[in-house]
Amino acid sequence: MSTRRQITAAWAGLCLAGIAATSALNAEPYTDKPVSPVNEPTPTGTYAIDCQEIADDIEQARAEAKREQQEALKPSATPAYQSTVTDWAAPEECADELEDRGLKTR
């Protein structure tokens, strides 16, 4: 077999291997059943959400921010240009508790 034919055969083999690899990567994975990710715990039950604790934390943070704002507005206080903004996210299950306390703004 000449060198030219060997090169052509090697090139054709590489092309076929590339086509097979591309096809395998584009194909949908075959699974009989869903596979859970490795090293990730599976939830076994429900978890309790303490809406009162979340509301207490929000109230405490707001009271502290208001106190800091009042201290900054005192004429005898040295000017402090520090501002802290905190964004809270609470579960939807706590919407009623937050609304009852007047903490829901959106």
C-alpha positions as a printed NumPy array, in Angstrom:
array([[  0.   ,   0.   ,   0.   ],
       [  1.394,   3.364,  -0.981],
       [  1.934,   6.207,   1.462],
       [ -0.814,   8.235,  -0.184],
       [ -3.354,   5.443,   0.439],
       [ -2.208,   5.073,   4.062],
       [ -2.684,   8.791,   4.655],
       [ -6.117,   8.69 ,   2.997],
       [ -7.143,   5.672,   5.096],
       [ -5.949,   7.331,   8.326],
       [ -7.779,  10.548,   7.404],
       [-10.995,   8.619,   6.652],
       [-10.675,   6.746,   9.956],
       [-10.286,   9.994,  11.87 ],
       [-13.285,  11.495,  10.079],
       [-15.443,   8.494,  10.961],
       [-14.262,   8.634,  14.582],
       [-15.126,  12.35 ,  14.729],
       [-18.583,  11.742,  13.273],
       [-19.207,   8.938,  15.771],
       [-18.048,  11.092,  18.701],
       [-20.219,  14.018,  17.596],
       [-23.212,  11.737,  17.228],
       [-22.645,  10.281,  20.705],
       [-22.373,  13.732,  22.266],
       [-25.531,  14.995,  20.566],
       [-27.614,  11.917,  21.393],
       [-30.018,  11.923,  24.335],
       [-28.763,   9.841,  27.252],
       [-30.481,   6.511,  27.682],
       [-31.815,   5.922,  31.176],
       [-34.309,   3.382,  32.418],
       [-34.895,   5.379,  35.563],
       [-33.823,   8.782,  36.826],
       [-30.38 ,   8.836,  38.36 ],
       [-29.78 ,  10.997,  41.399],
       [-26.576,  13.05 ,  41.48 ],
       [-23.667,  11.555,  43.365],
       [-22.836,  12.927,  46.837],
       [-26.068,  14.9  ,  47.029],
       [-28.414,  14.017,  49.871],
       [-31.93 ,  13.065,  48.961],
       [-34.626,  14.917,  50.901],
       [-36.357,  12.488,  53.209],
       [-39.13 ,  14.584,  54.675],
       [-40.579,  18.022,  55.101],
       [-38.845,  20.861,  56.853],
       [-40.411,  23.34 ,  59.205],
       [-40.349,  27.023,  58.418],
       [-40.402,  29.262,  61.461],
       [-42.186,  32.313,  60.097],
       [-42.279,  34.009,  63.489],
       [-38.498,  33.775,  63.768],
       [-38.076,  35.229,  60.274],
       [-40.462,  38.076,  61.107],
       [-38.651,  38.709,  64.422],
       [-35.31 ,  38.924,  62.595],
       [-36.735,  41.403,  60.085],
       [-38.282,  43.539,  62.833],
       [-35.016,  43.553,  64.781],
       [-33.006,  44.572,  61.706],
       [-35.46 ,  47.363,  60.873],
       [-35.423,  48.66 ,  64.453],
       [-31.636,  48.664,  64.471],
       [-31.502,  50.504,  61.149],
       [-33.99 ,  53.1  ,  62.402],
       [-31.968,  53.587,  65.605],
       [-28.776,  54.078,  63.58 ],
       [-30.57 ,  56.555,  61.335],
       [-31.81 ,  58.549,  64.345],
       [-28.302,  58.617,  65.83 ],
       [-26.91 ,  59.887,  62.537],
       [-29.475,  62.728,  62.459],
       [-28.542,  64.07 ,  65.914],
       [-26.908,  67.506,  65.58 ],
       [-24.195,  66.688,  68.131],
       [-23.185,  63.512,  66.364],
       [-20.159,  63.532,  64.151],
       [-21.108,  63.16 ,  60.514],
       [-21.079,  59.555,  59.492],
       [-21.857,  58.736,  55.915],
       [-22.493,  55.069,  56.332],
       [-25.545,  53.45 ,  54.875],
       [-26.457,  49.797,  54.962],
       [-29.16 ,  48.273,  52.82 ],
       [-30.358,  44.767,  53.561],
       [-32.554,  42.779,  51.252],
       [-34.648,  40.056,  52.845],
       [-36.199,  37.07 ,  51.161],
       [-38.772,  34.97 ,  52.967],
       [-40.647,  31.847,  51.919],
       [-44.094,  32.359,  50.449],
       [-45.55 ,  30.38 ,  53.331],
       [-44.643,  33.293,  55.617],
       [-46.513,  35.955,  53.638],
       [-49.468,  36.037,  56.045],
       [-47.243,  36.363,  59.122],
       [-45.236,  39.187,  57.553],
       [-48.371,  40.957,  56.362],
       [-49.956,  40.729,  59.829],
       [-46.905,  42.451,  61.309],
       [-46.806,  45.088,  58.568],
       [-43.452,  43.865,  57.248],
       [-44.503,  42.978,  53.728],
       [-43.593,  45.765,  51.338],
       [-44.212,  44.136,  47.951]])
